[in-house]
PDB file of C-alpha atoms in Angstrom:
ATOM      1  CA  UNK H 172      13.031 -12.059   7.489  1.00  0.00           C
ATOM      2  CA  UNK H 173      11.180 -11.083   5.039  1.00  0.00           C
ATOM      3  CA  UNK H 174      12.675 -10.786   0.792  1.00  0.00           C
ATOM      4  CA  UNK H 175      10.790  -9.777  -2.097  1.00  0.00           C
ATOM      5  CA  UNK H 176      12.348 -10.308  -5.826  1.00  0.00           C
ATOM      6  CA  UNK H 177      10.508  -9.424  -9.271  1.00  0.00           C
ATOM      7  CA  UNK H 178      10.857 -10.685 -11.543  1.00  0.00           C
ATOM      8  CA  UNK H 179       9.695 -10.303 -15.308  1.00  0.00           C
ATOM      9  CA  UNK H 180      10.320  -8.886 -19.064  1.00  0.00           C
ATOM     10  CA  UNK H 181      13.226  -6.370 -19.224  1.00  0.00           C
ATOM     11  CA  UNK H 182      12.333  -5.623 -22.272  1.00  0.00           C
ATOM     12  CA  UNK H 183       8.924  -4.521 -23.968  1.00  0.00           C
ATOM     13  CA  UNK H 184       7.789  -3.081 -27.229  1.00  0.00           C
ATOM     14  CA  UNK H 185       6.210   0.125 -27.344  1.00  0.00           C
ATOM     15  CA  UNK H 186       2.895   0.657 -27.299  1.00  0.00           C
ATOM     16  CA  UNK H 187       2.494  -3.110 -25.612  1.00  0.00           C
ATOM     17  CA  UNK H 188       2.128  -4.256 -21.591  1.00  0.00           C
ATOM     18  CA  UNK H 189       4.465  -4.654 -19.220  1.00  0.00           C
ATOM     19  CA  UNK H 190       4.316  -6.816 -17.115  1.00  0.00           C
ATOM     20  CA  UNK H 191       6.175  -7.571 -13.564  1.00  0.00           C
ATOM     21  CA  UNK H 192       5.904 -10.498 -10.606  1.00  0.00           C
ATOM     22  CA  UNK H 193       7.064  -9.650  -7.278  1.00  0.00           C
ATOM     23  CA  UNK H 194       7.314 -13.008  -5.063  1.00  0.00           C
ATOM     24  CA  UNK H 195       8.323 -12.942  -1.327  1.00  0.00           C
ATOM     25  CA  UNK H 196       9.805 -15.625   0.985  1.00  0.00           C
ATOM     26  CA  UNK H 197      10.043 -15.554   4.267  1.00  0.00           C
ATOM     27  CA  UNK H 198       6.703 -13.719   5.485  1.00  0.00           C
ATOM     28  CA  UNK H 199       2.961 -13.788   3.800  1.00  0.00           C
ATOM     29  CA  UNK H 200       1.377 -10.947   1.135  1.00  0.00           C
ATOM     30  CA  UNK H 201      -2.219 -11.318   3.756  1.00  0.00           C
ATOM     31  CA  UNK H 202      -0.573 -10.116   7.224  1.00  0.00           C
ATOM     32  CA  UNK H 203      -2.666  -7.621   8.034  1.00  0.00           C
ATOM     33  CA  UNK H 204      -0.365  -5.518   8.982  1.00  0.00           C
ATOM     34  CA  UNK H 205       1.531  -4.069   5.151  1.00  0.00           C
ATOM     35  CA  UNK H 206       0.376  -3.598   1.762  1.00  0.00           C
ATOM     36  CA  UNK H 207       2.229  -4.224  -1.222  1.00  0.00           C
ATOM     37  CA  UNK H 208       3.508  -0.988  -3.743  1.00  0.00           C
ATOM     38  CA  UNK H 209       5.223  -1.507  -6.908  1.00  0.00           C
ATOM     39  CA  UNK H 210       7.428   1.983  -7.318  1.00  0.00           C
ATOM     40  CA  UNK H 211       9.836   3.031 -10.571  1.00  0.00           C
ATOM     41  CA  UNK H 212      13.062   4.686 -11.407  1.00  0.00           C
ATOM     42  CA  UNK H 213      14.162   6.584 -14.403  1.00  0.00           C
ATOM     43  CA  UNK H 214      17.750   6.279 -15.514  1.00  0.00           C
ATOM     44  CA  UNK H 215      19.246   9.592 -13.537  1.00  0.00           C
ATOM     45  CA  UNK H 216      16.258  10.747 -11.963  1.00  0.00           C
ATOM     46  CA  UNK H 217      14.013  10.210  -8.386  1.00  0.00           C
ATOM     47  CA  UNK H 218      11.804   7.343  -7.705  1.00  0.00           C
ATOM     48  CA  UNK H 219       8.120   7.535  -8.522  1.00  0.00           C
ATOM     49  CA  UNK H 220       5.696   5.682  -6.703  1.00  0.00           C
ATOM     50  CA  UNK H 221       2.941   3.583  -9.006  1.00  0.00           C
ATOM     51  CA  UNK H 222       0.304   2.096  -7.199  1.00  0.00           C
ATOM     52  CA  UNK H 223      -0.356   0.025  -3.894  1.00  0.00           C
ATOM     53  CA  UNK H 224      -2.564  -3.466  -3.058  1.00  0.00           C
ATOM     54  CA  UNK H 225      -3.999  -3.807   0.028  1.00  0.00           C
ATOM     55  CA  UNK H 226      -3.617  -7.569   2.301  1.00  0.00           C
ATOM     56  CA  UNK H 227      -6.673  -7.440   1.436  1.00  0.00           C
ATOM     57  CA  UNK H 228      -7.032  -7.074  -2.220  1.00  0.00           C
ATOM     58  CA  UNK H 229      -7.953  -3.130  -2.956  1.00  0.00           C
ATOM     59  CA  UNK H 230      -5.807  -1.153  -4.378  1.00  0.00           C
ATOM     60  CA  UNK H 231      -4.794   2.797  -5.218  1.00  0.00           C
ATOM     61  CA  UNK H 232      -2.317   4.075  -7.699  1.00  0.00           C
ATOM     62  CA  UNK H 233      -1.269   7.236  -8.670  1.00  0.00           C
ATOM     63  CA  UNK H 234      -3.527   9.732 -10.089  1.00  0.00           C
ATOM     64  CA  UNK H 235      -1.499  10.787 -13.476  1.00  0.00           C
ATOM     65  CA  UNK H 236      -1.368   6.492 -14.098  1.00  0.00           C
ATOM     66  CA  UNK H 237      -4.470   5.307 -13.014  1.00  0.00           C
ATOM     67  CA  UNK H 238      -5.567   4.289 -16.596  1.00  0.00           C
ATOM     68  CA  UNK H 239      -2.659   2.287 -17.335  1.00  0.00           C
ATOM     69  CA  UNK H 240      -1.371   0.217 -14.123  1.00  0.00           C
ATOM     70  CA  UNK H 241      -3.228  -2.006 -12.791  1.00  0.00           C
ATOM     71  CA  UNK H 242      -1.705  -4.408  -9.673  1.00  0.00           C
ATOM     72  CA  UNK H 243      -3.261  -7.562  -8.792  1.00  0.00           C
ATOM     73  CA  UNK H 244      -2.548 -10.589  -6.469  1.00  0.00           C
ATOM     74  CA  UNK H 245      -1.827 -14.172  -6.518  1.00  0.00           C
ATOM     75  CA  UNK H 246      -2.513 -15.214  -2.563  1.00  0.00           C
ATOM     76  CA  UNK H 247      -1.093 -18.910  -3.271  1.00  0.00           C
ATOM     77  CA  UNK H 248       1.256 -18.440  -4.789  1.00  0.00           C
ATOM     78  CA  UNK H 249       2.302 -15.190  -2.264  1.00  0.00           C
ATOM     79  CA  UNK H 250       3.549 -12.822  -5.388  1.00  0.00           C
ATOM     80  CA  UNK H 251       1.447  -9.378  -6.953  1.00  0.00           C
ATOM     81  CA  UNK H 252       1.631  -7.945  -9.217  1.00  0.00           C
ATOM     82  CA  UNK H 253       2.223  -5.456 -12.436  1.00  0.00           C
ATOM     83  CA  UNK H 254       0.832  -4.084 -14.961  1.00  0.00           C
ATOM     84  CA  UNK H 255       1.237  -1.414 -17.475  1.00  0.00           C
ATOM     85  CA  UNK H 256      -0.313  -1.050 -20.474  1.00  0.00           C
ATOM     86  CA  UNK H 257       0.584   1.119 -23.898  1.00  0.00           C
ATOM     87  CA  UNK H 258       3.874   1.323 -22.829  1.00  0.00           C
ATOM     88  CA  UNK H 259       6.830   4.142 -24.118  1.00  0.00           C
ATOM     89  CA  UNK H 260      10.453   5.019 -23.492  1.00  0.00           C
ATOM     90  CA  UNK H 261       9.266   7.393 -20.670  1.00  0.00           C
ATOM     91  CA  UNK H 262       8.237   3.891 -18.907  1.00  0.00           C
ATOM     92  CA  UNK H 263      11.750   2.942 -19.170  1.00  0.00           C
ATOM     93  CA  UNK H 264      12.844   2.279 -15.583  1.00  0.00           C
ATOM     94  CA  UNK H 265      13.827  -0.459 -12.256  1.00  0.00           C
ATOM     95  CA  UNK H 266      11.073  -1.086 -10.866  1.00  0.00           C
ATOM     96  CA  UNK H 267      11.074  -2.563  -7.715  1.00  0.00           C
ATOM     97  CA  UNK H 268       8.575  -3.770  -5.341  1.00  0.00           C
ATOM     98  CA  UNK H 269       8.310  -3.093  -1.773  1.00  0.00           C
ATOM     99  CA  UNK H 270       6.638  -3.920   1.795  1.00  0.00           C
ATOM    100  CA  UNK H 271       4.481  -0.767   2.470  1.00  0.00           C
ATOM    101  CA  UNK H 272       3.763  -0.050   6.191  1.00  0.00           C
ATOM    102  CA  UNK H 273      -0.426   0.877   7.225  1.00  0.00           C
ATOM    103  CA  UNK H 274      -0.231   2.796  10.074  1.00  0.00           C
ATOM    104  CA  UNK H 275       2.812   4.613   9.377  1.00  0.00           C
ATOM    105  CA  UNK H 276       4.654   5.530   5.860  1.00  0.00           C
ATOM    106  CA  UNK H 277       6.920   3.403   4.847  1.00  0.00           C
ATOM    107  CA  UNK H 278       8.400   1.793   2.590  1.00  0.00           C
ATOM    108  CA  UNK H 279      10.694  -1.738   3.893  1.00  0.00           C
ATOM    109  CA  UNK H 280      12.627  -4.047   2.386  1.00  0.00           C
ATOM    110  CA  UNK H 281      12.334  -3.547  -1.541  1.00  0.00           C
ATOM    111  CA  UNK H 282      13.073  -5.721  -4.408  1.00  0.00           C
ATOM    112  CA  UNK H 283      16.384  -5.288  -5.715  1.00  0.00           C
ATOM    113  CA  UNK H 284      15.101  -4.314  -8.666  1.00  0.00           C
ATOM    114  CA  UNK H 285      14.052  -5.811 -12.348  1.00  0.00           C
ATOM    115  CA  UNK H 286      15.039  -2.598 -14.939  1.00  0.00           C
ATOM    116  CA  UNK H 287      12.642  -2.598 -18.114  1.00  0.00           C
ATOM    117  CA  UNK H 288      13.316  -1.403 -21.426  1.00  0.00           C
ATOM    118  CA  UNK H 289      10.643   0.433 -23.056  1.00  0.00           C
ATOM    119  CA  UNK H 290      12.102   0.069 -27.098  1.00  0.00           C
ATOM    120  CA  UNK H 291      11.505  -2.211 -30.996  1.00  0.00           C
TER     121      UNK H 291
ATOM    122  CA  UNK F 145      -1.590  16.405  -5.000  1.00  0.00           C
ATOM    123  CA  UNK F 146       0.911  16.868  -2.344  1.00  0.00           C
ATOM    124  CA  UNK F 147       4.221  17.680  -3.837  1.00  0.00           C
ATOM    125  CA  UNK F 148       6.994  17.368  -1.516  1.00  0.00           C
ATOM    126  CA  UNK F 149       9.765  19.536  -2.334  1.00  0.00           C
ATOM    127  CA  UNK F 150      13.506  18.818  -0.928  1.00  0.00           C
ATOM    128  CA  UNK F 151      16.879  21.330  -0.328  1.00  0.00           C
ATOM    129  CA  UNK F 152      19.553  21.485  -1.220  1.00  0.00           C
ATOM    130  CA  UNK F 153      19.530  19.508  -4.864  1.00  0.00           C
ATOM    131  CA  UNK F 154      22.779  19.264  -3.613  1.00  0.00           C
ATOM    132  CA  UNK F 155      24.904  19.669  -0.695  1.00  0.00           C
ATOM    133  CA  UNK F 156      28.874  19.243  -0.512  1.00  0.00           C
ATOM    134  CA  UNK F 157      30.457  18.860   2.404  1.00  0.00           C
ATOM    135  CA  UNK F 158      33.343  17.107   4.418  1.00  0.00           C
ATOM    136  CA  UNK F 159      33.091  13.473   6.691  1.00  0.00           C
ATOM    137  CA  UNK F 160      33.099  14.470  10.354  1.00  0.00           C
ATOM    138  CA  UNK F 161      30.382  18.171   9.632  1.00  0.00           C
ATOM    139  CA  UNK F 162      26.690  18.137  10.145  1.00  0.00           C
ATOM    140  CA  UNK F 163      24.448  17.630   7.419  1.00  0.00           C
ATOM    141  CA  UNK F 164      20.676  19.373   7.284  1.00  0.00           C
ATOM    142  CA  UNK F 165      18.706  18.279   4.225  1.00  0.00           C
ATOM    143  CA  UNK F 166      14.970  19.814   4.473  1.00  0.00           C
ATOM    144  CA  UNK F 167      11.467  18.565   2.393  1.00  0.00           C
ATOM    145  CA  UNK F 168       8.752  20.747   2.262  1.00  0.00           C
ATOM    146  CA  UNK F 169       5.072  19.722   1.792  1.00  0.00           C
ATOM    147  CA  UNK F 170       2.483  21.573  -0.938  1.00  0.00           C
ATOM    148  CA  UNK F 171       0.087  21.417   2.078  1.00  0.00           C
ATOM    149  CA  UNK F 172       0.451  19.975   5.571  1.00  0.00           C
ATOM    150  CA  UNK F 173       1.504  16.480   6.299  1.00  0.00           C
ATOM    151  CA  UNK F 174       0.681  14.534   9.711  1.00  0.00           C
ATOM    152  CA  UNK F 175       3.735  13.670  11.320  1.00  0.00           C
ATOM    153  CA  UNK F 176       2.427   9.713  11.116  1.00  0.00           C
ATOM    154  CA  UNK F 177       3.032   9.463   7.150  1.00  0.00           C
ATOM    155  CA  UNK F 178       6.721  11.006   6.749  1.00  0.00           C
ATOM    156  CA  UNK F 179       9.972   9.412   6.339  1.00  0.00           C
ATOM    157  CA  UNK F 180      13.176   9.677   4.710  1.00  0.00           C
ATOM    158  CA  UNK F 181      15.357   7.087   3.015  1.00  0.00           C
ATOM    159  CA  UNK F 182      19.231   6.697   1.299  1.00  0.00           C
ATOM    160  CA  UNK F 183      20.067   5.497  -1.908  1.00  0.00           C
ATOM    161  CA  UNK F 184      23.676   4.640  -2.633  1.00  0.00           C
ATOM    162  CA  UNK F 185      24.675   4.350  -6.794  1.00  0.00           C
ATOM    163  CA  UNK F 186      23.375   1.137  -7.641  1.00  0.00           C
ATOM    164  CA  UNK F 187      21.820  -0.014  -4.222  1.00  0.00           C
ATOM    165  CA  UNK F 188      18.158  -0.016  -3.103  1.00  0.00           C
ATOM    166  CA  UNK F 189      16.704   2.689  -1.342  1.00  0.00           C
ATOM    167  CA  UNK F 190      16.610   2.186   2.344  1.00  0.00           C
ATOM    168  CA  UNK F 191      14.352   3.390   5.148  1.00  0.00           C
ATOM    169  CA  UNK F 192      16.329   5.494   7.223  1.00  0.00           C
ATOM    170  CA  UNK F 193      13.916   7.816   9.486  1.00  0.00           C
ATOM    171  CA  UNK F 194       8.760   7.171   9.529  1.00  0.00           C
ATOM    172  CA  UNK F 195       7.143   8.997  11.284  1.00  0.00           C
ATOM    173  CA  UNK F 196       9.386  12.286  11.216  1.00  0.00           C
ATOM    174  CA  UNK F 197      11.505  11.281  14.041  1.00  0.00           C
ATOM    175  CA  UNK F 198      11.475   7.524  14.806  1.00  0.00           C
ATOM    176  CA  UNK F 199      14.749   5.661  13.607  1.00  0.00           C
ATOM    177  CA  UNK F 200      14.079   2.398  11.098  1.00  0.00           C
ATOM    178  CA  UNK F 201      15.715  -1.287  12.762  1.00  0.00           C
ATOM    179  CA  UNK F 202      19.684  -0.187  12.839  1.00  0.00           C
ATOM    180  CA  UNK F 203      19.656   3.495  12.232  1.00  0.00           C
ATOM    181  CA  UNK F 204      22.994   4.499  13.291  1.00  0.00           C
ATOM    182  CA  UNK F 205      21.314   7.940  16.218  1.00  0.00           C
ATOM    183  CA  UNK F 206      23.720  10.174  13.897  1.00  0.00           C
ATOM    184  CA  UNK F 207      20.810  10.585  12.199  1.00  0.00           C
ATOM    185  CA  UNK F 208      17.672  11.987  13.605  1.00  0.00           C
ATOM    186  CA  UNK F 209      14.176  13.737  10.925  1.00  0.00           C
ATOM    187  CA  UNK F 210      12.309  16.711  12.544  1.00  0.00           C
ATOM    188  CA  UNK F 211       9.926  18.582  11.388  1.00  0.00           C
ATOM    189  CA  UNK F 212       6.355  19.074  11.255  1.00  0.00           C
ATOM    190  CA  UNK F 213       3.210  20.129   8.970  1.00  0.00           C
ATOM    191  CA  UNK F 214       5.079  21.259   6.380  1.00  0.00           C
ATOM    192  CA  UNK F 215       8.396  21.043   6.895  1.00  0.00           C
ATOM    193  CA  UNK F 216      10.751  18.456   8.048  1.00  0.00           C
ATOM    194  CA  UNK F 217      14.738  17.963   8.386  1.00  0.00           C
ATOM    195  CA  UNK F 218      16.484  15.140   7.604  1.00  0.00           C
ATOM    196  CA  UNK F 219      19.605  15.710  10.134  1.00  0.00           C
ATOM    197  CA  UNK F 220      23.267  14.067   9.805  1.00  0.00           C
ATOM    198  CA  UNK F 221      24.807  15.361  13.361  1.00  0.00           C
ATOM    199  CA  UNK F 222      28.283  14.206  11.760  1.00  0.00           C
ATOM    200  CA  UNK F 223      28.943  12.171   8.476  1.00  0.00           C
ATOM    201  CA  UNK F 224      30.565   9.136   8.501  1.00  0.00           C
ATOM    202  CA  UNK F 225      32.647   8.423   4.216  1.00  0.00           C
ATOM    203  CA  UNK F 226      29.474   5.859   3.527  1.00  0.00           C
ATOM    204  CA  UNK F 227      26.232   8.636   4.014  1.00  0.00           C
ATOM    205  CA  UNK F 228      28.065  10.576   1.234  1.00  0.00           C
ATOM    206  CA  UNK F 229      23.822   9.311  -0.706  1.00  0.00           C
ATOM    207  CA  UNK F 230      21.427  10.513  -2.567  1.00  0.00           C
ATOM    208  CA  UNK F 231      18.033  11.274   0.093  1.00  0.00           C
ATOM    209  CA  UNK F 232      14.631  11.122  -0.770  1.00  0.00           C
ATOM    210  CA  UNK F 233      11.995  12.809   1.769  1.00  0.00           C
ATOM    211  CA  UNK F 234       8.286  10.568   1.330  1.00  0.00           C
ATOM    212  CA  UNK F 235       4.845  11.423   2.561  1.00  0.00           C
ATOM    213  CA  UNK F 236       0.971   9.940   1.428  1.00  0.00           C
ATOM    214  CA  UNK F 237      -2.080  10.994   1.709  1.00  0.00           C
ATOM    215  CA  UNK F 238      -5.403   9.144   3.316  1.00  0.00           C
ATOM    216  CA  UNK F 239      -7.598  10.827   0.112  1.00  0.00           C
ATOM    217  CA  UNK F 240      -6.769  10.390  -2.600  1.00  0.00           C
ATOM    218  CA  UNK F 241      -4.997   7.193  -1.279  1.00  0.00           C
ATOM    219  CA  UNK F 242      -1.731   8.443  -2.648  1.00  0.00           C
ATOM    220  CA  UNK F 243       1.904   8.584  -1.802  1.00  0.00           C
ATOM    221  CA  UNK F 244       5.028  10.437  -2.999  1.00  0.00           C
ATOM    222  CA  UNK F 245       8.575  11.356  -2.876  1.00  0.00           C
ATOM    223  CA  UNK F 246      10.624  14.238  -3.631  1.00  0.00           C
ATOM    224  CA  UNK F 247      13.502  15.210  -5.711  1.00  0.00           C
ATOM    225  CA  UNK F 248      15.344  13.704  -3.266  1.00  0.00           C
ATOM    226  CA  UNK F 249      18.672  15.787  -2.520  1.00  0.00           C
ATOM    227  CA  UNK F 250      22.154  14.440  -3.241  1.00  0.00           C
ATOM    228  CA  UNK F 251      24.657  14.732  -0.164  1.00  0.00           C
ATOM    229  CA  UNK F 252      28.786  14.437  -2.201  1.00  0.00           C
ATOM    230  CA  UNK F 253      32.028  14.778  -0.502  1.00  0.00           C
ATOM    231  CA  UNK F 254      33.678  17.730  -0.491  1.00  0.00           C
TER     232      UNK F 254
END
């Protein structure tokens, strides 16, 4: 059974770079039927898709965040990563990684999430 | 960019009642690309429905999805105590390649 686990720094200073990694267990990141996504949820708010990376390494991002967000994949470690540059308090959120269906639209499963606070 | 608007913002019902949650898209969405999620406090979102009407693995049949074009509905036929949560709809577009969530409907116990 596929499981995802986020890891990374839970505290980032304003203007610095947020970096998170999602590690898969029980499945391969190179599986052709899926993409891999990052989604966040600000305190008390709804869900916001940040971007996704396909099994071939193609990426697509939320248009309003495109200049600051980057997703990459490490095939050998079976993990994918998120970086968000020039962070502000608005980037404080719980960050989730998730598997994304390719043919049909869904996110499942999700990692448990990692809380990231932007503060000096 | 497609915007998803969910209504109502909050729905107050009693166990045993029927819940009807709405999701309206700002432009037509392919049925294949409309999904619903449930999120309970402190928990990860859970996929309920994909393809507008297909239940995800392990989802009870009291949950059903319907709709097409710009109007979609999640129906819970008979509310159980564990169904009180926040529900999100979600869609994707192939060009531009974006995904978006609605703002959520909170289903609370009356």
